Amino acid sequence: QVQLVESGGGLVQPGGSLRLSCAASGIAFRFNTMGWYRQAPGKQRELVASITNGFRANYADSVKGRFTISRDNAKMAVYLQMISLKPEDSAAYYCNIAPTPGVWGTGTLVTVSS
């Protein structure tokens, strides 16, 4: 049974930082590219960062230089370090296989506001 559990979201002021975590189970984690997606109200879900099984990372232009994705295959975990957060980063964040996601977790909400 696939399970993805995201955590680490919260309310942060513009310019602040957050670190998101995702614990995965039920998937062949070490063989898959993993990604962080986000969905803001009224917008489509988008892939913002991904990391291959060879630890090569890719980022959407909107987060490049501010977000860092990492993974721990032994823990079946993927992380997203976010700095210099902007109000437009506010969204529900999800981890999943990239670029073809499967079952979604419940996500973790990030709100960037003063």
Short mmCIF file of C-alpha atoms in Angstrom, two decimals:
data_model
loop_
_atom_site.label_atom_id
_atom_site.label_comp_id
_atom_site.label_asym_id
_atom_site.label_seq_id
_atom_site.Cartn_x
_atom_site.Cartn_y
_atom_site.Cartn_z
CA GLN A 1 0.00 0.00 0.00
CA VAL A 2 1.44 3.32 -1.10
CA GLN A 3 1.67 5.94 1.60
CA LEU A 4 3.19 9.40 1.38
CA VAL A 5 3.19 11.51 4.52
CA GLU A 6 4.26 15.13 4.24
CA SER A 7 5.09 17.37 7.19
CA GLY A 8 6.84 20.58 8.12
CA GLY A 9 4.51 23.19 6.72
CA GLY A 10 3.29 26.20 8.61
CA LEU A 11 2.92 29.94 8.69
CA VAL A 12 6.07 31.92 7.97
CA GLN A 13 6.81 35.55 7.21
CA PRO A 14 8.13 36.61 3.81
CA GLY A 15 11.85 35.96 3.68
CA GLY A 16 11.56 33.11 6.14
CA SER A 17 12.50 29.46 5.82
CA LEU A 18 10.85 26.07 6.19
CA ARG A 19 11.97 22.49 5.76
CA LEU A 20 9.44 20.00 4.49
CA SER A 21 9.75 16.27 4.98
CA CYS A 22 8.09 13.36 3.26
CA ALA A 23 8.07 9.76 4.43
CA ALA A 24 7.29 7.21 1.75
CA SER A 25 6.27 3.58 1.92
CA GLY A 26 4.88 1.05 -0.49
CA ILE A 27 6.92 2.25 -3.46
CA ALA A 28 10.26 1.30 -4.94
CA PHE A 29 11.66 4.49 -3.50
CA ARG A 30 15.33 4.10 -4.33
CA PHE A 31 14.61 3.46 -8.00
CA ASN A 32 12.29 6.41 -8.54
CA THR A 33 12.75 10.07 -9.20
CA MET A 34 10.94 11.87 -6.39
CA GLY A 35 9.44 15.30 -6.55
CA TRP A 36 7.80 18.02 -4.55
CA TYR A 37 4.62 19.43 -6.02
CA ARG A 38 2.51 22.33 -4.86
CA GLN A 39 -1.02 23.50 -5.44
CA ALA A 40 -2.21 26.97 -4.61
CA PRO A 41 -5.94 27.75 -4.33
CA GLY A 42 -7.50 28.00 -7.76
CA LYS A 43 -4.36 26.83 -9.52
CA GLN A 44 -3.18 23.55 -10.97
CA ARG A 45 -0.74 21.37 -9.11
CA GLU A 46 2.81 21.97 -10.30
CA LEU A 47 6.10 20.18 -9.91
CA VAL A 48 8.57 22.52 -8.23
CA ALA A 49 11.54 20.25 -7.57
CA SER A 50 12.65 16.72 -8.34
CA ILE A 51 15.59 14.51 -7.53
CA THR A 52 16.61 11.43 -9.46
CA ASN A 53 17.77 8.16 -7.97
CA GLY A 54 21.24 9.41 -8.89
CA PHE A 55 20.66 12.52 -6.74
CA ARG A 56 20.42 14.93 -9.66
CA ALA A 57 18.09 17.77 -8.78
CA ASN A 58 15.91 19.92 -11.02
CA TYR A 59 13.88 22.96 -10.10
CA ALA A 60 11.13 25.09 -11.52
CA ASP A 61 12.37 28.54 -12.45
CA SER A 62 10.15 30.09 -9.80
CA VAL A 63 12.03 28.37 -6.96
CA LYS A 64 15.51 27.98 -8.39
CA GLY A 65 18.13 29.27 -5.98
CA ARG A 66 15.70 29.28 -3.05
CA PHE A 67 14.59 25.65 -2.70
CA THR A 68 16.80 22.60 -2.24
CA ILE A 69 15.54 19.07 -2.60
CA SER A 70 17.30 16.11 -1.02
CA ARG A 71 16.58 12.46 -0.34
CA ASP A 72 17.58 9.70 2.04
CA ASN A 73 17.06 6.32 0.43
CA ALA A 74 17.71 4.42 3.65
CA LYS A 75 14.88 6.31 5.35
CA MET A 76 12.72 6.44 2.22
CA ALA A 77 12.43 10.17 2.79
CA VAL A 78 12.60 13.26 0.66
CA TYR A 79 13.07 16.80 1.91
CA LEU A 80 12.56 20.32 0.64
CA GLN A 81 14.52 23.13 2.21
CA MET A 82 12.91 26.45 1.37
CA ILE A 83 14.50 29.83 2.02
CA SER A 84 13.63 33.40 1.08
CA LEU A 85 9.99 32.44 0.96
CA LYS A 86 7.54 34.65 -0.88
CA PRO A 87 3.78 35.02 -0.54
CA GLU A 88 3.41 33.33 -3.92
CA ASP A 89 5.01 30.20 -2.44
CA SER A 90 1.89 29.72 -0.32
CA ALA A 91 0.32 26.41 -1.28
CA ALA A 92 -0.28 22.85 -0.22
CA TYR A 93 2.92 20.89 -0.83
CA TYR A 94 2.99 17.24 -1.77
CA CYS A 95 5.70 14.72 -2.49
CA ASN A 96 5.30 12.01 -5.09
CA ILE A 97 7.03 10.16 -7.86
CA ALA A 98 8.07 12.47 -10.68
CA PRO A 99 7.15 13.24 -13.33
CA THR A 100 4.28 10.75 -13.25
CA PRO A 101 2.79 10.83 -9.77
CA GLY A 102 0.74 8.07 -8.22
CA VAL A 103 -1.46 8.12 -5.16
CA TRP A 104 -1.30 11.45 -3.34
CA GLY A 105 -0.80 12.06 0.34
CA THR A 106 -2.64 14.74 2.27
CA GLY A 107 0.09 17.31 1.78
CA THR A 108 1.39 19.97 4.11
CA LEU A 109 0.24 23.57 3.99
CA VAL A 110 2.71 26.43 3.62
CA THR A 111 1.47 29.94 4.20
CA VAL A 112 3.80 32.86 3.62
CA SER A 113 2.31 36.01 5.04
CA SER A 114 3.16 38.93 7.26
#
